[in-house]
PDB file of C-alpha atoms in Angstrom:
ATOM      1  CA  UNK A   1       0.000   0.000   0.000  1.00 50.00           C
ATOM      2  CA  UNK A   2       0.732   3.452  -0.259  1.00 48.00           C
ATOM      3  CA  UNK A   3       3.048   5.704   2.459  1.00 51.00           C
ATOM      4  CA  UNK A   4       2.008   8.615   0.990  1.00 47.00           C
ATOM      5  CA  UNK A   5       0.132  11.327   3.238  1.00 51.00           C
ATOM      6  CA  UNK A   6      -3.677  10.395   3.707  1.00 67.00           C
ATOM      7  CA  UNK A   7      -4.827  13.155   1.447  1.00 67.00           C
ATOM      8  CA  UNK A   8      -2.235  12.419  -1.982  1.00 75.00           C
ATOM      9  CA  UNK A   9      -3.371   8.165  -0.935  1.00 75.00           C
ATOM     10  CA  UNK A  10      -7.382   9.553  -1.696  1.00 79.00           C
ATOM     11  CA  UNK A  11      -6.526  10.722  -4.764  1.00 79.00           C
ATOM     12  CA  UNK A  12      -4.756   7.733  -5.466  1.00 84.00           C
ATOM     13  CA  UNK A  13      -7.213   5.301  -4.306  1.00 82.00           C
ATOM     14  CA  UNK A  14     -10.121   7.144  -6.815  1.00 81.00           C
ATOM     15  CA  UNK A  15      -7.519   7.254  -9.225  1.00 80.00           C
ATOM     16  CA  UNK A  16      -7.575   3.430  -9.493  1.00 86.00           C
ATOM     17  CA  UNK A  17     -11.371   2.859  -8.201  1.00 86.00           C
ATOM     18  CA  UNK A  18     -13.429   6.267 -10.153  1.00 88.00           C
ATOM     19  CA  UNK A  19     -16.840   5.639  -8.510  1.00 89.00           C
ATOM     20  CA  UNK A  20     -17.985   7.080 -11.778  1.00 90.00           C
ATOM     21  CA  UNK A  21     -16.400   3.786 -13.987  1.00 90.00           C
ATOM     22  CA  UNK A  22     -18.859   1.553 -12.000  1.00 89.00           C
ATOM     23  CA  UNK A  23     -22.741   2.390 -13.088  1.00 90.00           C
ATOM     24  CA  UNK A  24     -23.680  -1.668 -12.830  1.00 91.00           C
ATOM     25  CA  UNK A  25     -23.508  -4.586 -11.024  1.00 91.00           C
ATOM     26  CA  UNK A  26     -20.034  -6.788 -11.511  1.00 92.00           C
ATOM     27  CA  UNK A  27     -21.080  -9.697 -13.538  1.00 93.00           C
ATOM     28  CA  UNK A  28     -19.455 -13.195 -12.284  1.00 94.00           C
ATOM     29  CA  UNK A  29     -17.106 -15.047 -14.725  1.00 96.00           C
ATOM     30  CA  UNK A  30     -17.000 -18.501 -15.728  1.00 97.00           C
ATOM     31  CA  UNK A  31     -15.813 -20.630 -13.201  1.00 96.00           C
ATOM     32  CA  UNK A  32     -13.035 -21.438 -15.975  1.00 96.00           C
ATOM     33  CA  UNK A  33     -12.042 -18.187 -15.674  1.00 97.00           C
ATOM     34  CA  UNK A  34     -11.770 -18.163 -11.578  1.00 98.00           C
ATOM     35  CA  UNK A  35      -8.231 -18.985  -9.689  1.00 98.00           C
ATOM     36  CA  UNK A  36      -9.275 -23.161  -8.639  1.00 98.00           C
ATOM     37  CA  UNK A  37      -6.159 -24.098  -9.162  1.00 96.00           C
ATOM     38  CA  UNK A  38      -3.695 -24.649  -6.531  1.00 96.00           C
ATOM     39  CA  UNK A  39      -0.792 -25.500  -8.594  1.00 94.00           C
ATOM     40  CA  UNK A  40      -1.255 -21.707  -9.847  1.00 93.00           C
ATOM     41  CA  UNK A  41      -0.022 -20.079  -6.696  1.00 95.00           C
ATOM     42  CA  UNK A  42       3.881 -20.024  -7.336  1.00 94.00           C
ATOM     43  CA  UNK A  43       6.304 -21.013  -4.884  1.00 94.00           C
ATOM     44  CA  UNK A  44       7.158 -19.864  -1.509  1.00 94.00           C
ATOM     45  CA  UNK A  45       3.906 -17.421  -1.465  1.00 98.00           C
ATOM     46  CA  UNK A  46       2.166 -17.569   1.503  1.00 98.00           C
ATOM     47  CA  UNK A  47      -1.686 -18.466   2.666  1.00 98.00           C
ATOM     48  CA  UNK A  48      -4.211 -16.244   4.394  1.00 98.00           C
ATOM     49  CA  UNK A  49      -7.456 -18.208   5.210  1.00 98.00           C
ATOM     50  CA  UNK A  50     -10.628 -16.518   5.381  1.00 97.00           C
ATOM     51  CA  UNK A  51     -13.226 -17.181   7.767  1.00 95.00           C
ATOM     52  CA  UNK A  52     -14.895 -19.786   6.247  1.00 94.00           C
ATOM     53  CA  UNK A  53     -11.763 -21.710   5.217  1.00 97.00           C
ATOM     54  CA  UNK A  54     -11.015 -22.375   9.228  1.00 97.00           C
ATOM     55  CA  UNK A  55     -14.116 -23.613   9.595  1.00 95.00           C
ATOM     56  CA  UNK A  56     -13.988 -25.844   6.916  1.00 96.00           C
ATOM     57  CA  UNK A  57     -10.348 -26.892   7.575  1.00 96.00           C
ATOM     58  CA  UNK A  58     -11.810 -28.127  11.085  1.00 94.00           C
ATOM     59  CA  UNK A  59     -14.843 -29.537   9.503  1.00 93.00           C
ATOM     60  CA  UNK A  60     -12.527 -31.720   6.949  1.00 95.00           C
ATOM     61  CA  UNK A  61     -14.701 -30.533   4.073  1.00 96.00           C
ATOM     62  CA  UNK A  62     -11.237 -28.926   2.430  1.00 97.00           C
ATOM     63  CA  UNK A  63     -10.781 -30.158  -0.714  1.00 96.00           C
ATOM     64  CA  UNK A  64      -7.580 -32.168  -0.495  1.00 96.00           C
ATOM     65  CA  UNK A  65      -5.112 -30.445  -2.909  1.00 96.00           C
ATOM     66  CA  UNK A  66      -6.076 -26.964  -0.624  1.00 97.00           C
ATOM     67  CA  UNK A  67      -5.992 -29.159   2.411  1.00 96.00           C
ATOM     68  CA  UNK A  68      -2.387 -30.715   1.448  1.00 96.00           C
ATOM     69  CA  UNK A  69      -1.698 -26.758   0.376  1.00 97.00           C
ATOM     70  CA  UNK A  70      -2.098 -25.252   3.560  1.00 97.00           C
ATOM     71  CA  UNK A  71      -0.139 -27.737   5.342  1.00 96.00           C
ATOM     72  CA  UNK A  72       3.275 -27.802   3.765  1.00 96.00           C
ATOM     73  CA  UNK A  73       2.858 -23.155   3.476  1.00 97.00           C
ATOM     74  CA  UNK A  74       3.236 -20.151   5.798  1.00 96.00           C
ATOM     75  CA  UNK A  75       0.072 -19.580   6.780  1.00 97.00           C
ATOM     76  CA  UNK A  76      -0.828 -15.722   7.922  1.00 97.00           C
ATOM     77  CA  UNK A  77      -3.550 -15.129  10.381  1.00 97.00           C
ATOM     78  CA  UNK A  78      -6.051 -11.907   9.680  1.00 97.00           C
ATOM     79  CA  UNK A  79      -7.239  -9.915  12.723  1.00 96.00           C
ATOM     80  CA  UNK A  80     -10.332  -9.807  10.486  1.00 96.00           C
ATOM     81  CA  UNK A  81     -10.929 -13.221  10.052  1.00 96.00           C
ATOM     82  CA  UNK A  82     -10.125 -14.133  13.680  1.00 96.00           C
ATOM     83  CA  UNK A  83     -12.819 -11.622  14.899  1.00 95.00           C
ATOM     84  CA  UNK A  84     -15.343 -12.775  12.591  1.00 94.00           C
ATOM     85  CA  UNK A  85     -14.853 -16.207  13.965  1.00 95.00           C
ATOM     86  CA  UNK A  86     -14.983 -14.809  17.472  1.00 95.00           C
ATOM     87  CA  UNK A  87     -18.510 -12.905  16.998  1.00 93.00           C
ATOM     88  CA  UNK A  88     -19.728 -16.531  16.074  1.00 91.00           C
ATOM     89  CA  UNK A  89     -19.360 -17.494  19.984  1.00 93.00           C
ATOM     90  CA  UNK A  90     -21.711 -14.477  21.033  1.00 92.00           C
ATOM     91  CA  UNK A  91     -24.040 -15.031  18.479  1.00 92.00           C
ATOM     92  CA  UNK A  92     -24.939 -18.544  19.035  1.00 93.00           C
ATOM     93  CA  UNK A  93     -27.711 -19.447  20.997  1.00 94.00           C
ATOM     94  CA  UNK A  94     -26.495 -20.779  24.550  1.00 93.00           C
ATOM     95  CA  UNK A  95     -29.605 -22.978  24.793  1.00 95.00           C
ATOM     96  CA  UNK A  96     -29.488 -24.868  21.227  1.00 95.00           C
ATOM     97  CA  UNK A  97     -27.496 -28.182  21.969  1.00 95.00           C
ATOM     98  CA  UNK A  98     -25.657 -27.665  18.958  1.00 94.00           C
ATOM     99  CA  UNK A  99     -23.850 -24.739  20.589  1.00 94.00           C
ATOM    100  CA  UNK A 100     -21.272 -25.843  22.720  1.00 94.00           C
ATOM    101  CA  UNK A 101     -19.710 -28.194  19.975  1.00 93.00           C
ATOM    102  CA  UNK A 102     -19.789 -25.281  17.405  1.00 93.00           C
ATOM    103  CA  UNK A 103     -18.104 -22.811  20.089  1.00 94.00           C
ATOM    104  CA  UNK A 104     -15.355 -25.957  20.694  1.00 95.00           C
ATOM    105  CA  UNK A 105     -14.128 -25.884  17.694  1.00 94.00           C
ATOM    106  CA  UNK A 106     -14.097 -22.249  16.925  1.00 95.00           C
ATOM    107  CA  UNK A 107     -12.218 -22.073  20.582  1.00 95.00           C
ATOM    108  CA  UNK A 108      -9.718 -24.241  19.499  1.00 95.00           C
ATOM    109  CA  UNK A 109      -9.383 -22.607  16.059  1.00 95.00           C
ATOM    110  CA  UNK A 110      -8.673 -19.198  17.785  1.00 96.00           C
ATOM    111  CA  UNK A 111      -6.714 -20.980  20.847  1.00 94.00           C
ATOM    112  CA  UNK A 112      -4.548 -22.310  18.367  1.00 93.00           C
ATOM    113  CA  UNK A 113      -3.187 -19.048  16.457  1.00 94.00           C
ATOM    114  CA  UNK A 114      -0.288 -17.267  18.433  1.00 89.00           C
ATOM    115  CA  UNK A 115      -1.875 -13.225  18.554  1.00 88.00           C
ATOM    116  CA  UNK A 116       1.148 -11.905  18.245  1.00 87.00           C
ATOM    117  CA  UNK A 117       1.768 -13.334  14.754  1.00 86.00           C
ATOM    118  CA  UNK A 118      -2.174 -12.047  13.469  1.00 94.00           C
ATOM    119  CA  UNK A 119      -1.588  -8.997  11.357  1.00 97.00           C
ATOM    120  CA  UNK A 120      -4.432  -6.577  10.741  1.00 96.00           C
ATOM    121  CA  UNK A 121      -5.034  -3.965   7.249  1.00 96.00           C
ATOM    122  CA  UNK A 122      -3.147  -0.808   7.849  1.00 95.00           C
ATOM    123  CA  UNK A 123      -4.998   2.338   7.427  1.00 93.00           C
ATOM    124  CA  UNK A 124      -4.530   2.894   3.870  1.00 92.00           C
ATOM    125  CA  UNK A 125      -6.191  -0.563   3.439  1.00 94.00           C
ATOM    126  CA  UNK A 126      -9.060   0.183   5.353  1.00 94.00           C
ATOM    127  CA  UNK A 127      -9.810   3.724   3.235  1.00 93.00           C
ATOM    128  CA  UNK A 128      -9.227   1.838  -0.144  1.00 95.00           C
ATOM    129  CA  UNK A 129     -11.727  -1.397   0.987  1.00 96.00           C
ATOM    130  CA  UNK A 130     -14.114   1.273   2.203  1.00 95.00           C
ATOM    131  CA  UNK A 131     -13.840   3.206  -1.407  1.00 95.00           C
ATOM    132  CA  UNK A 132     -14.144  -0.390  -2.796  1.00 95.00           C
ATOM    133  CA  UNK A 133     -17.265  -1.901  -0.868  1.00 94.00           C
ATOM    134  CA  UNK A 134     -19.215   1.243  -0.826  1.00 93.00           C
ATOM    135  CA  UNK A 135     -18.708   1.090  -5.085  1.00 94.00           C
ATOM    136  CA  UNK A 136     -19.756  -2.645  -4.761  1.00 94.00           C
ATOM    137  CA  UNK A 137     -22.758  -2.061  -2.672  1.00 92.00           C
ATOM    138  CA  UNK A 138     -24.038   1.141  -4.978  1.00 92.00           C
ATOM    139  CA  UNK A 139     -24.002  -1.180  -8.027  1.00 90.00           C
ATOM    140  CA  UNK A 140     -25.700  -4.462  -6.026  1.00 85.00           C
ATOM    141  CA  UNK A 141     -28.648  -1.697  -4.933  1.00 81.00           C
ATOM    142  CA  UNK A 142     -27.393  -2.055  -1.197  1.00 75.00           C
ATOM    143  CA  UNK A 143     -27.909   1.685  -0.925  1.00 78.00           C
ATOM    144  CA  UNK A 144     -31.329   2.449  -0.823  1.00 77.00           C
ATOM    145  CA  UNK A 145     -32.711   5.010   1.464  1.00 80.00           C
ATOM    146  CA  UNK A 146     -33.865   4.290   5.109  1.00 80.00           C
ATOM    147  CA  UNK A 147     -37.469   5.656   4.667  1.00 78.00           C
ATOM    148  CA  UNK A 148     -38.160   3.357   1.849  1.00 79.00           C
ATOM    149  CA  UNK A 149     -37.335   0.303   3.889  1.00 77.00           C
ATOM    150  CA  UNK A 150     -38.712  -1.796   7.088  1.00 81.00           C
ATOM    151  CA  UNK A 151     -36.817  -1.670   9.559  1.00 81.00           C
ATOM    152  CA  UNK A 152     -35.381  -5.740   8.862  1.00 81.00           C
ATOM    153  CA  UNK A 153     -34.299  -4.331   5.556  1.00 80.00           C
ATOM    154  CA  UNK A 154     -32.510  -1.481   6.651  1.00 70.00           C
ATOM    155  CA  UNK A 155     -31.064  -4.214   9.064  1.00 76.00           C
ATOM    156  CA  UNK A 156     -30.285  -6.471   6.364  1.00 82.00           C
ATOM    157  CA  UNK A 157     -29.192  -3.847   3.869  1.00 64.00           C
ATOM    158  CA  UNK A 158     -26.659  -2.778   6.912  1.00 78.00           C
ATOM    159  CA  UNK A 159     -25.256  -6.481   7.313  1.00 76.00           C
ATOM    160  CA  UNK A 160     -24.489  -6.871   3.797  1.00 81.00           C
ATOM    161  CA  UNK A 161     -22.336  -3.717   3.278  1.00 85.00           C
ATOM    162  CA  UNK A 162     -20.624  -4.525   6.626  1.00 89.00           C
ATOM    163  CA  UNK A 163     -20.033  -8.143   4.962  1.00 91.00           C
ATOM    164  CA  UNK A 164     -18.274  -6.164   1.860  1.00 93.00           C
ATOM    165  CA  UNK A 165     -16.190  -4.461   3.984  1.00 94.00           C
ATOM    166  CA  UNK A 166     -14.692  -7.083   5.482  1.00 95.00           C
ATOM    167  CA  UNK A 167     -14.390  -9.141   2.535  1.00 96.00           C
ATOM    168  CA  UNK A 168     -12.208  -6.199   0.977  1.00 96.00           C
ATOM    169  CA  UNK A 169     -10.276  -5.708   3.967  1.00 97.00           C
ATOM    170  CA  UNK A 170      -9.698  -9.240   3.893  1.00 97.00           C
ATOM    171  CA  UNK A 171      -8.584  -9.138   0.603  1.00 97.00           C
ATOM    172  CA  UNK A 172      -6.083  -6.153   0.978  1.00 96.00           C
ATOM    173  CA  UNK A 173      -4.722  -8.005   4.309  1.00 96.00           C
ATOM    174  CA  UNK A 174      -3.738 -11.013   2.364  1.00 98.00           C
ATOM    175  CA  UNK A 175      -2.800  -8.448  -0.338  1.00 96.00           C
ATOM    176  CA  UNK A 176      -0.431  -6.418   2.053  1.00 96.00           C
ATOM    177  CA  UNK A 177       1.125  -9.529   3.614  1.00 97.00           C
ATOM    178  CA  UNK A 178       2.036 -10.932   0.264  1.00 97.00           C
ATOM    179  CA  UNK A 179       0.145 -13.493   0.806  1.00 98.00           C
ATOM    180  CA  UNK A 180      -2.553 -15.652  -1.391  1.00 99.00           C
ATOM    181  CA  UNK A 181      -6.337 -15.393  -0.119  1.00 99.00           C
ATOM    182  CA  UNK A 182      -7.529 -18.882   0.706  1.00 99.00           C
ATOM    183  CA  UNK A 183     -11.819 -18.617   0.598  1.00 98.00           C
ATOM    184  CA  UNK A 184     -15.178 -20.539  -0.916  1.00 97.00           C
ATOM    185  CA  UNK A 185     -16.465 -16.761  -1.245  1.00 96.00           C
ATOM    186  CA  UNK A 186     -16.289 -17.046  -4.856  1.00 96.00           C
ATOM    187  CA  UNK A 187     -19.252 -14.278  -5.888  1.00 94.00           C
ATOM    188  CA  UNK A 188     -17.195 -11.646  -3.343  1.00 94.00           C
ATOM    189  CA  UNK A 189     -13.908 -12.056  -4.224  1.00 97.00           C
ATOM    190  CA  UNK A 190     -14.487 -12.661  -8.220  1.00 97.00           C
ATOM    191  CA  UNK A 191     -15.480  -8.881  -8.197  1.00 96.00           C
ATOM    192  CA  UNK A 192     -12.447  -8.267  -5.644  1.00 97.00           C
ATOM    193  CA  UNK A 193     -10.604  -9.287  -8.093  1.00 97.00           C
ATOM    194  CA  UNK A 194     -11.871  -6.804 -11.151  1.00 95.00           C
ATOM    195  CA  UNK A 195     -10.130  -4.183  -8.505  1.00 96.00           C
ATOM    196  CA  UNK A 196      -7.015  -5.667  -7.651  1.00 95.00           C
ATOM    197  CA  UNK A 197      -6.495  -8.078 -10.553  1.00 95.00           C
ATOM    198  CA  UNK A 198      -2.673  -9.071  -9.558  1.00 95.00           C
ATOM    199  CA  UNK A 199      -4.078 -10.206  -5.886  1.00 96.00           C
ATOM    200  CA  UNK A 200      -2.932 -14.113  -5.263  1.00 98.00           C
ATOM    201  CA  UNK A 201      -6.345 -15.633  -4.635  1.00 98.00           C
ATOM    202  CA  UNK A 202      -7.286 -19.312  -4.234  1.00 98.00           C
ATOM    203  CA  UNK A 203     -11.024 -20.476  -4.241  1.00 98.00           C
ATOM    204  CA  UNK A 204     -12.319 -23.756  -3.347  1.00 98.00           C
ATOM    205  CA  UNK A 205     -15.825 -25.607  -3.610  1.00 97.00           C
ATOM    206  CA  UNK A 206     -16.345 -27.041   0.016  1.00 97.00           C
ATOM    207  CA  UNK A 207     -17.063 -30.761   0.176  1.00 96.00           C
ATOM    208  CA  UNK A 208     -20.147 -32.293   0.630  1.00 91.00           C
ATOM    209  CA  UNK A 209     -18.928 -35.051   2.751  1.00 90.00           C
ATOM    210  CA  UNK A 210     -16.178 -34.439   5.459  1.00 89.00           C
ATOM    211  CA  UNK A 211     -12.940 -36.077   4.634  1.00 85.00           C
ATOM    212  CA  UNK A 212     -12.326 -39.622   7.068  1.00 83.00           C
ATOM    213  CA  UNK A 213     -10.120 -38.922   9.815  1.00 72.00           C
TER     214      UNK A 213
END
């Protein structure tokens, strides 16, 4: 990212992403066209999972080339994904039976992942992932006006630009770090990718099945 002053990094940031270049939605590409392929991500580059992809890791539904991947890389820890995996264990209903297994194995994802080696976006990402979600959320139609909606909508309609937010940061922390973006989020981060096209990214289709222990 940029070191220049906050002001002269603005400029920059519209520079590359002109509000006024993106009128419509992103269309998704072929899944031909998408990054499936692990052999792709050249040597020595690091991983960055997102949120989903620790789940699934701990789950066993990785497919087993990104499984086999992410065991023999570096693997950087975002402050973003860790807190998104941390809001799970306050959401989750203390009364469903289901809940204490769930919070178990986020626990042990997070109790697992030294916090001094979790990096966070710098400030520069978070102004250029805020320019970038709030362009994504315009064209999607996430920006219609509180008096036209109930108040679930609004709700929903707030949840859903918060979600591309930290999808971009997430993107830009990998991004920062070097590192290549690990995620199932294949809608997001296909139009992540219109913005930042050089970004190492690595998508995966979950399995149905866990994998035998």
């Amino acid at each position: 990212m940029s070191s220049v002053p906050s002001e002269g990094f603005v400029r920059e940031a519209l520079d590359r992403h002109d509000p006024a270049c993106y009128l419509r939605s992103i269309p998704e590409r072929p899944t031909a066209e998408l990054p499936y392929d692990p052999a792709s991500i050249p040597e020595g580059v690091p991983l960055m999972l997102d949120t989903t992809a620790y789940i699934d890791k701990a789950a066993r539904r990785l497919p087993l080339s990104i499984d086999r991947l992410v065991a023999v890389r570096r693997v950087i820890h975002s402050a973003v994904a860790l807190g998104e995996l941390a809001i799970s264990i306050g959401l989750l209903d203390p009364t469903d039976p289901r809940t204490p297994g769930t919070v178990g194995t986020i626990h042990d994802i997070l109790g697992g992942i030294p916090l001094g080696k979790a990096v966070s976006p710098s400030p520069a990402a978070h102004i250029e992932a805020g320019l970038v979600a709030g362009i994504l959320a315009r064209t999607q139609q996430l920006n219609r006006p509180r008096k036209g909606l109930t108040p679930e909508q609004d709700c929903c309609q707030k949840g859903l630009r918060r979600k591309l937010l930290n999808d971009a940061l997430l993107f830009l922390s990998a991004a920062e770090q070097g590192a290549c973006l690990v995620s199932a989020n294949r809608t997001d981060l296909d139009r992540l990718l219109r913005f930042w096209p050089d970004a190492h990214v690595l998508l995966y289709q979950p399995l149905a099945s866990p994998v035998p222990a």
